Coordinates of C-alpha atoms in Angstrom, one line a residue:
M3 CA 200.0 36.2 -1.8
E4 CA 196.5 36.8 -1.7
G5 CA 194.4 35.7 -4.3
P6 CA 191.7 37.8 -6.0
R7 CA 188.8 36.2 -4.7
R8 CA 190.2 36.4 -1.0
R9 CA 191.1 40.1 -1.6
A10 CA 187.4 40.6 -2.8
R11 CA 186.2 39.2 0.4
R12 CA 188.3 41.0 2.4
E13 CA 187.5 44.4 0.9
R14 CA 183.9 43.6 1.2
A15 CA 184.3 43.0 5.1
E16 CA 186.0 46.3 5.7
R17 CA 183.5 48.1 3.7
R18 CA 180.7 46.5 6.0
A19 CA 182.6 47.2 9.1
A20 CA 183.3 50.7 8.0
Q21 CA 179.6 51.3 7.4
A22 CA 178.5 49.7 10.7
R23 CA 180.9 52.1 12.7
A24 CA 179.4 55.1 10.6
E25 CA 176.1 54.0 11.3
A26 CA 176.9 53.4 15.1
I27 CA 178.4 56.8 15.3
E28 CA 175.5 58.4 13.5
Q29 CA 173.2 56.6 16.2
A30 CA 175.2 57.8 19.1
R31 CA 174.8 61.4 17.6
R32 CA 171.1 61.2 17.4
E33 CA 170.9 59.6 20.9
A34 CA 173.0 62.4 22.4
K35 CA 170.8 65.0 20.6
R36 CA 167.6 63.4 21.8
R37 CA 168.8 63.3 25.4
L38 CA 169.5 67.0 25.2
R39 CA 166.2 67.8 24.0
T40 CA 164.5 65.6 26.4
G41 CA 166.5 67.0 29.4
S42 CA 165.8 70.6 28.6
A43 CA 162.2 70.1 28.1
E44 CA 161.4 67.9 31.3
P45 CA 160.5 69.7 34.4
A46 CA 163.3 69.4 37.6
K47 CA 162.3 66.3 39.9
G48 CA 160.8 67.9 43.2
V49 CA 162.0 67.2 46.6
P50 CA 160.3 64.1 48.3
R51 CA 157.6 64.7 50.8
G52 CA 159.4 62.8 53.2
T53 CA 162.5 65.1 53.1
I54 CA 160.5 68.1 53.3
R55 CA 158.6 66.8 56.4
G56 CA 162.0 65.9 57.9
L57 CA 163.7 69.2 57.5
K58 CA 160.3 70.9 59.0
M59 CA 160.5 68.7 62.0
A60 CA 164.3 69.4 62.5
L61 CA 163.6 73.0 62.0
A62 CA 160.8 72.9 64.6
V63 CA 163.0 71.1 67.2
F64 CA 166.0 73.6 66.5
L65 CA 163.7 76.4 67.2
T66 CA 162.2 74.9 70.3
A67 CA 165.6 74.3 71.8
V68 CA 166.9 77.8 71.1
L69 CA 163.7 79.3 72.7
V70 CA 164.0 76.7 75.8
V71 CA 167.7 77.8 76.1
G72 CA 167.2 81.4 75.7
L73 CA 164.3 81.4 78.2
G74 CA 166.6 79.6 80.7
L75 CA 169.3 82.0 80.2
I76 CA 166.8 84.8 80.8
L77 CA 165.4 83.4 84.1
Y78 CA 168.9 82.4 85.2
F79 CA 170.6 85.6 84.8
T80 CA 168.1 88.5 84.9
P81 CA 165.7 89.4 88.0
L82 CA 162.7 88.4 86.0
M83 CA 162.0 85.3 88.4
S84 CA 163.8 86.5 91.4
V85 CA 163.2 86.2 95.3
R86 CA 161.1 88.9 96.4
D87 CA 159.6 86.9 99.5
I88 CA 160.8 84.0 101.5
E89 CA 157.8 81.9 103.3
V90 CA 158.9 80.2 106.4
T91 CA 156.4 77.6 107.8
G92 CA 156.4 75.1 110.5
I93 CA 158.2 77.0 113.0
A94 CA 157.1 77.4 116.7
T95 CA 160.2 77.8 119.0
V96 CA 162.4 78.4 116.1
T97 CA 162.0 82.1 114.9
R98 CA 161.9 83.2 111.3
E99 CA 165.0 85.4 112.0
E100 CA 167.1 82.3 112.9
V101 CA 165.9 80.9 109.7
L102 CA 166.8 83.6 107.4
D103 CA 170.0 84.0 109.0
V104 CA 171.4 80.5 108.2
A105 CA 169.4 80.2 105.1
R106 CA 171.5 83.1 103.6
V107 CA 169.5 83.7 100.7
Q108 CA 169.5 87.5 99.2
P109 CA 166.5 88.9 97.9
G110 CA 166.6 89.5 94.1
T111 CA 168.4 86.5 93.6
P112 CA 167.1 84.6 90.6
L113 CA 165.2 81.6 91.6
L114 CA 167.1 79.1 89.5
Q115 CA 170.4 80.3 90.9
I116 CA 169.2 79.0 94.2
D117 CA 171.0 75.7 95.4
T118 CA 167.5 74.5 97.5
G119 CA 169.6 71.5 98.8
S120 CA 172.4 73.7 100.3
V121 CA 170.0 75.9 101.7
A122 CA 168.1 73.0 103.5
D123 CA 171.3 71.5 104.7
R124 CA 172.2 75.1 106.3
V125 CA 168.6 75.2 108.0
A126 CA 169.0 71.8 109.3
T127 CA 171.9 73.0 111.4
I128 CA 169.9 74.7 113.8
R129 CA 169.4 72.5 116.8
R130 CA 166.0 72.5 117.2
V131 CA 165.2 71.6 113.5
A132 CA 164.7 67.8 112.8
S133 CA 164.2 68.4 109.0
T134 CA 163.5 71.0 106.3
R135 CA 162.5 71.3 102.6
V136 CA 163.0 74.3 100.4
Q137 CA 161.0 74.8 97.1
R138 CA 160.9 77.5 94.6
Q139 CA 157.4 78.8 94.2
Y140 CA 157.5 80.7 91.1
P141 CA 157.3 83.5 89.9
S142 CA 159.1 85.0 93.1
V143 CA 158.9 83.2 96.4
L144 CA 161.4 80.7 98.0
G145 CA 159.3 78.3 100.4
I146 CA 161.3 76.9 103.4
A147 CA 159.4 74.4 105.5
V148 CA 160.7 73.3 109.0
V149 CA 160.1 70.3 111.0
E150 CA 161.0 71.1 114.8
R151 CA 162.3 68.5 117.2
V152 CA 159.6 67.6 119.8
P153 CA 161.0 66.9 123.2
V154 CA 160.2 63.5 124.4
V155 CA 162.4 63.3 127.7
Y156 CA 164.7 65.4 129.4
K157 CA 168.2 64.9 131.5
D158 CA 169.7 67.4 134.0
F159 CA 173.2 68.6 133.5
P160 CA 175.3 71.2 135.2
D161 CA 174.2 73.7 132.7
G162 CA 170.7 72.9 133.1
P163 CA 168.1 70.6 131.6
H164 CA 168.7 69.2 128.1
L165 CA 166.0 68.1 125.9
F166 CA 165.8 64.9 123.9
D167 CA 163.8 64.1 121.1
R168 CA 162.6 60.5 119.9
D169 CA 166.0 59.9 118.2
G170 CA 168.1 60.6 121.2
V171 CA 169.0 64.2 119.8
D172 CA 170.0 66.7 122.3
F173 CA 168.5 69.7 120.8
A174 CA 167.8 72.3 123.5
T175 CA 168.9 73.4 126.9
G176 CA 166.3 74.9 129.0
A177 CA 163.1 74.5 131.3
P178 CA 161.2 71.3 130.2
P179 CA 157.6 71.4 129.3
R180 CA 155.5 70.6 132.0
M181 CA 154.7 66.5 132.4
L182 CA 158.1 65.7 130.4
P183 CA 159.4 62.7 131.7
F184 CA 163.1 62.6 133.3
F185 CA 165.4 60.5 131.3
D186 CA 167.6 58.1 133.7
V187 CA 170.2 56.9 131.4
D188 CA 173.9 57.2 131.8
N189 CA 175.1 58.5 128.6
P190 CA 172.0 59.6 126.4
G191 CA 172.3 60.2 122.7
P192 CA 171.6 58.9 119.3
A193 CA 174.3 56.6 119.4
D194 CA 173.5 54.9 122.8
P195 CA 171.8 51.6 122.5
S196 CA 170.1 52.2 126.1
T197 CA 168.8 55.6 124.9
L198 CA 167.3 54.1 121.8
A199 CA 165.6 51.3 123.6
A200 CA 164.0 53.6 126.2
L201 CA 162.9 56.1 123.4
Q202 CA 161.6 53.3 121.5
V203 CA 159.3 52.4 124.5
M204 CA 158.1 55.9 124.9
T205 CA 156.8 56.6 121.3
S206 CA 155.1 53.1 121.4
L207 CA 152.8 54.2 124.3
A208 CA 149.3 55.5 123.6
P209 CA 149.1 59.0 124.3
D210 CA 147.1 59.0 127.4
V211 CA 149.6 56.3 128.9
A212 CA 152.5 58.6 127.9
G213 CA 151.2 61.6 129.4
Q214 CA 151.2 59.9 132.7
I215 CA 155.0 58.9 132.9
S216 CA 157.1 60.8 134.9
R217 CA 160.4 59.2 134.7
V218 CA 162.0 56.5 132.1
A219 CA 165.0 54.5 133.3
A220 CA 167.2 52.2 131.1
P221 CA 170.2 51.1 132.8
S222 CA 170.8 48.6 130.1
V223 CA 168.5 47.5 126.7
A224 CA 166.9 44.8 128.7
S225 CA 166.0 46.6 131.9
I226 CA 163.8 49.5 131.0
T227 CA 161.3 50.6 133.8
L228 CA 158.7 53.5 133.7
T229 CA 157.5 55.6 136.5
L230 CA 154.0 57.0 136.6
A231 CA 153.3 60.4 138.2
D232 CA 151.4 58.9 140.9
G233 CA 154.3 56.6 141.9
R234 CA 153.3 53.3 140.0
V235 CA 156.1 51.4 138.3
V236 CA 155.8 49.6 135.2
V237 CA 158.6 46.9 134.4
W238 CA 159.0 46.7 130.8
G239 CA 162.1 44.5 130.4
N240 CA 163.5 44.8 126.8
T241 CA 162.4 46.3 123.5
D242 CA 160.9 42.7 122.1
R243 CA 157.1 42.9 121.4
T244 CA 157.0 46.5 122.2
A245 CA 153.8 47.3 120.5
E246 CA 152.0 44.1 122.2
K247 CA 153.3 45.3 125.6
A248 CA 152.2 49.2 125.1
Q249 CA 148.7 47.6 124.3
K250 CA 148.7 45.1 127.3
L251 CA 149.9 47.9 129.7
A252 CA 147.2 50.3 128.7
A253 CA 144.6 47.7 130.0
L254 CA 146.6 46.6 133.0
L255 CA 146.6 50.5 134.1
T256 CA 142.9 50.5 134.7
Q257 CA 143.6 47.6 137.5
P258 CA 144.3 48.8 141.1
G259 CA 148.3 47.9 141.9
H260 CA 151.6 49.2 142.5
T261 CA 153.9 47.2 139.8
Y262 CA 152.8 46.3 136.3
D263 CA 155.1 43.8 134.9
V264 CA 154.7 43.7 131.1
S265 CA 158.3 42.0 130.6
S266 CA 156.7 38.9 129.5
P267 CA 153.7 40.1 127.2
D268 CA 151.9 36.5 127.6
L269 CA 151.9 36.8 131.2
P270 CA 151.5 40.3 132.3
T271 CA 151.0 40.8 136.1
V272 CA 150.0 43.3 138.5
R273 CA 151.2 43.6 142.2

């Protein structure tokens, strides 16, 4: 049983709690109204400057990419920048027609569609061509630069004289140029050690000395001899210290004699 005093205290507590709830509800309503009024009156917040700058940059990159791709497609698929002329340089014994025939480049082909490496490889199959370089020359020229092989020695075969370049490549058959040395090697070729040794000696000589050589003999890599047009003989030996031997030989040839031995460059002799 609840006494009168306890009941009175409980009722007062309930009235205070009810009043507090009512005040809290009223306060919440006022706060909601205030937020609604404040939200409708305040201007919308703007986009941060950093975001705008990033969007502008992204748009610029996108437009640039579209422009580059579009321009590339135009140049690749249309004759706007196509081959109207083929410029061949560096040829002497090789003819322009030979080069164009193996290059197989059709006039009017867009320059970007041309595989310059493949064209260079095809031109390099010509025996007399040592190397070649192919370049696009915008807006409408394809340049083919050729380096021809230069004969260093020749050797007679049943079908006629064969010309060999400094790498031992047999690149032509026909009459050798005047004063070209005869090559006395059993199996000349770029894979033959005696061939490479003899040609290394020939290319090391001073031009005025090389011009006097009429015969190069290399029965082995260690027994190289040179014969001059006037019959004098140079005993070279192997390819050790080739540059030093070439220098000593140029000085020895100013002295009278028949045999010039530079196989030992420390003790060159004239007999």
